[in-house]
Short mmCIF file of C-alpha atoms in Angstrom, two decimals:
data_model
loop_
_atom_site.label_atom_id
_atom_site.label_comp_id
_atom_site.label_asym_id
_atom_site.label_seq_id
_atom_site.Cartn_x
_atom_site.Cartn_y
_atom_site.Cartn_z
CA UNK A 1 -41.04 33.16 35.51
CA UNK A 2 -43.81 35.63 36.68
CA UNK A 3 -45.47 37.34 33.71
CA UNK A 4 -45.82 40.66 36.63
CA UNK A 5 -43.23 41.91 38.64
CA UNK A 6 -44.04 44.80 41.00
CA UNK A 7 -40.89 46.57 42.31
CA UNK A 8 -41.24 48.82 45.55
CA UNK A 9 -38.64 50.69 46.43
CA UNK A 10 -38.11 52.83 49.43
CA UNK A 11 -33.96 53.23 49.38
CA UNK A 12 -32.91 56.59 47.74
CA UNK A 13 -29.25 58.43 48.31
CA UNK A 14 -29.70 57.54 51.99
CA UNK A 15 -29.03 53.62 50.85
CA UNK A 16 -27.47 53.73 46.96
CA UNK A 17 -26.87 50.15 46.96
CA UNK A 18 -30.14 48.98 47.82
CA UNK A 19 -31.42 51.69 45.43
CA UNK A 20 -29.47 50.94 42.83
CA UNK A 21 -30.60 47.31 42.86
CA UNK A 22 -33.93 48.10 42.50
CA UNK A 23 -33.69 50.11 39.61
CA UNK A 24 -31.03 47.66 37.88
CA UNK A 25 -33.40 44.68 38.45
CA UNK A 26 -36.68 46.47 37.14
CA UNK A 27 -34.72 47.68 34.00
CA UNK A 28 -33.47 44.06 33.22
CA UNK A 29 -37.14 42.79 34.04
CA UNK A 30 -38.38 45.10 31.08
CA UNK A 31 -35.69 43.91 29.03
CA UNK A 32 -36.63 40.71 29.38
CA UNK A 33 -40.16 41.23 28.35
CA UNK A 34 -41.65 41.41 31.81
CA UNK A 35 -44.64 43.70 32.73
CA UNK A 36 -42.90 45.95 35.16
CA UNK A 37 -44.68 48.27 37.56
CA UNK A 38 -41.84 50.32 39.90
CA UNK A 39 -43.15 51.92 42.65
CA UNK A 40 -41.43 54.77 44.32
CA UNK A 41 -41.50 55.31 47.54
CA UNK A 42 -39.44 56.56 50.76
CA UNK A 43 -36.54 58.49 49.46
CA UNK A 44 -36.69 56.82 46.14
CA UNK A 45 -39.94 59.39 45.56
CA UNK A 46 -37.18 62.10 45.07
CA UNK A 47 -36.37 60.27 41.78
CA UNK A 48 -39.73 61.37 40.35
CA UNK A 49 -38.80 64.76 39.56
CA UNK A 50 -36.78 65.87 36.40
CA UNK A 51 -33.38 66.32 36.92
CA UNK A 52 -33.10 64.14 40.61
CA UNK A 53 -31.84 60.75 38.81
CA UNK A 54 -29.24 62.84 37.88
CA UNK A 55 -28.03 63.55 40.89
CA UNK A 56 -27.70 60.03 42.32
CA UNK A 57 -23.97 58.42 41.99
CA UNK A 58 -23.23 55.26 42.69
CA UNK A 59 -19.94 53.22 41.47
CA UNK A 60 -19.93 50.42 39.68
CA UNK A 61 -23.23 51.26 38.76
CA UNK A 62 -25.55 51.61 36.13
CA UNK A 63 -26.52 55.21 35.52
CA UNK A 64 -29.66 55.87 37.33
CA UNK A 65 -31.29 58.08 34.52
CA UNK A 66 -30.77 55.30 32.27
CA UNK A 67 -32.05 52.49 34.15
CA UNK A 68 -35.41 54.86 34.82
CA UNK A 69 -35.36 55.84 31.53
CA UNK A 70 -36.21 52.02 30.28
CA UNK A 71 -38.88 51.44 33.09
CA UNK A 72 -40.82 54.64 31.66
CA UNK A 73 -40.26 53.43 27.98
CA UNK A 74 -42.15 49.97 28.97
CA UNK A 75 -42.97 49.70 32.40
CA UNK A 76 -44.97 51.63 35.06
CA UNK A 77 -43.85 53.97 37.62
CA UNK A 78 -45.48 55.13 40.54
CA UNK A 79 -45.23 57.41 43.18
CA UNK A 80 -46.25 56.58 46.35
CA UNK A 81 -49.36 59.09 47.41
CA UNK A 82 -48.72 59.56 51.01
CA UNK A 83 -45.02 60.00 50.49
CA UNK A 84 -45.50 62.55 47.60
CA UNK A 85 -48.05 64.72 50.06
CA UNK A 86 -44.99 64.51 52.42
CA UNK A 87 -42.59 65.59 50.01
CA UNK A 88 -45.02 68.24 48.58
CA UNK A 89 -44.86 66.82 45.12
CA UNK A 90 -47.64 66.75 42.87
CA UNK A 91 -48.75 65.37 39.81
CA UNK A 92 -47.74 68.48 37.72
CA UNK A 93 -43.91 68.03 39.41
CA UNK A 94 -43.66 64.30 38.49
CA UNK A 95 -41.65 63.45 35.40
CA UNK A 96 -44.47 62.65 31.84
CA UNK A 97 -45.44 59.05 32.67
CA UNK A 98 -45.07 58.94 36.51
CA UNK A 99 -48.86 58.60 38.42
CA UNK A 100 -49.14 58.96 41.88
CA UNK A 101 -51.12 56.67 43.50
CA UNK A 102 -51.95 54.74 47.23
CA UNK A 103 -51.28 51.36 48.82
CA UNK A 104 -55.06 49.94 47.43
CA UNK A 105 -53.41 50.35 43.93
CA UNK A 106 -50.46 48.65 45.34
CA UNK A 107 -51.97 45.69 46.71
CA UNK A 108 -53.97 45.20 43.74
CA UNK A 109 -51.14 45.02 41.32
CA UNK A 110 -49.15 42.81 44.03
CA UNK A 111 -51.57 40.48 44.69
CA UNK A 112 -52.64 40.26 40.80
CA UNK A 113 -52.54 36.60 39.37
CA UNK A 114 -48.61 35.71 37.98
CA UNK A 115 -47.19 38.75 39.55
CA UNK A 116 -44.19 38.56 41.94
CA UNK A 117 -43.59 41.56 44.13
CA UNK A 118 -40.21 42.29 45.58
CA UNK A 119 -39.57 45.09 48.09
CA UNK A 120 -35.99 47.06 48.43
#
């Protein structure tokens, strides 16, 4: 098993499924003990700001505050940069524990040594 798993997401409300697959696979990672880093992008960036986990509903499902909820408790999440600036979020919008950051950051963790990257 990869000791690094690097999650990039770019599904939101527009795909729930896909979303919600994301999120439910990055939770379990942590569970399991795996470094997770979740990256946010597309519509998924929406789900950096209080309250817009909330909002998503998807049956069947596991609740999507929960699931990002246990990434923040012992993974990393990050926000896309250029999707933020689209989105006109900033870093004092993001939920505590959320960094915003660019596709250099990205590569680096994907391309890190033991670290499987999955994109949804």
């Amino acid at each position: 098993m990869a000791k690094k798993l690097v999650i990039k997401v770019t599904a939101g409300a527009d795909a729930p499924e896909r979303c919600s697959q994301a999120f439910t696979v990055a939770a379990v990672a942590v569970a399991s003990g795996v470094d997770v880093s979740l990256w946010l992008t597309g519509e998924s960036s929406w789900f950096a700001l209080p309250g817009r986990a909330a909002e998503f509903e998807l049956p069947h499902a596991a609740p999507l505050p929960d699931l990002l909820d246990s990434v923040l408790a012992a993974g990393r999440i990050t926000l896309c940069t250029q999707c933020a600036a689209r989105r006109d979020i900033t870093e004092k919008d993001v939920i505590e524990g959320v960094r915003i950051a660019g596709a250099q950051v990205f590569v680096q963790e994907a391309l890190a040594e033991g670290t499987q990257a999955l994109v949804y």
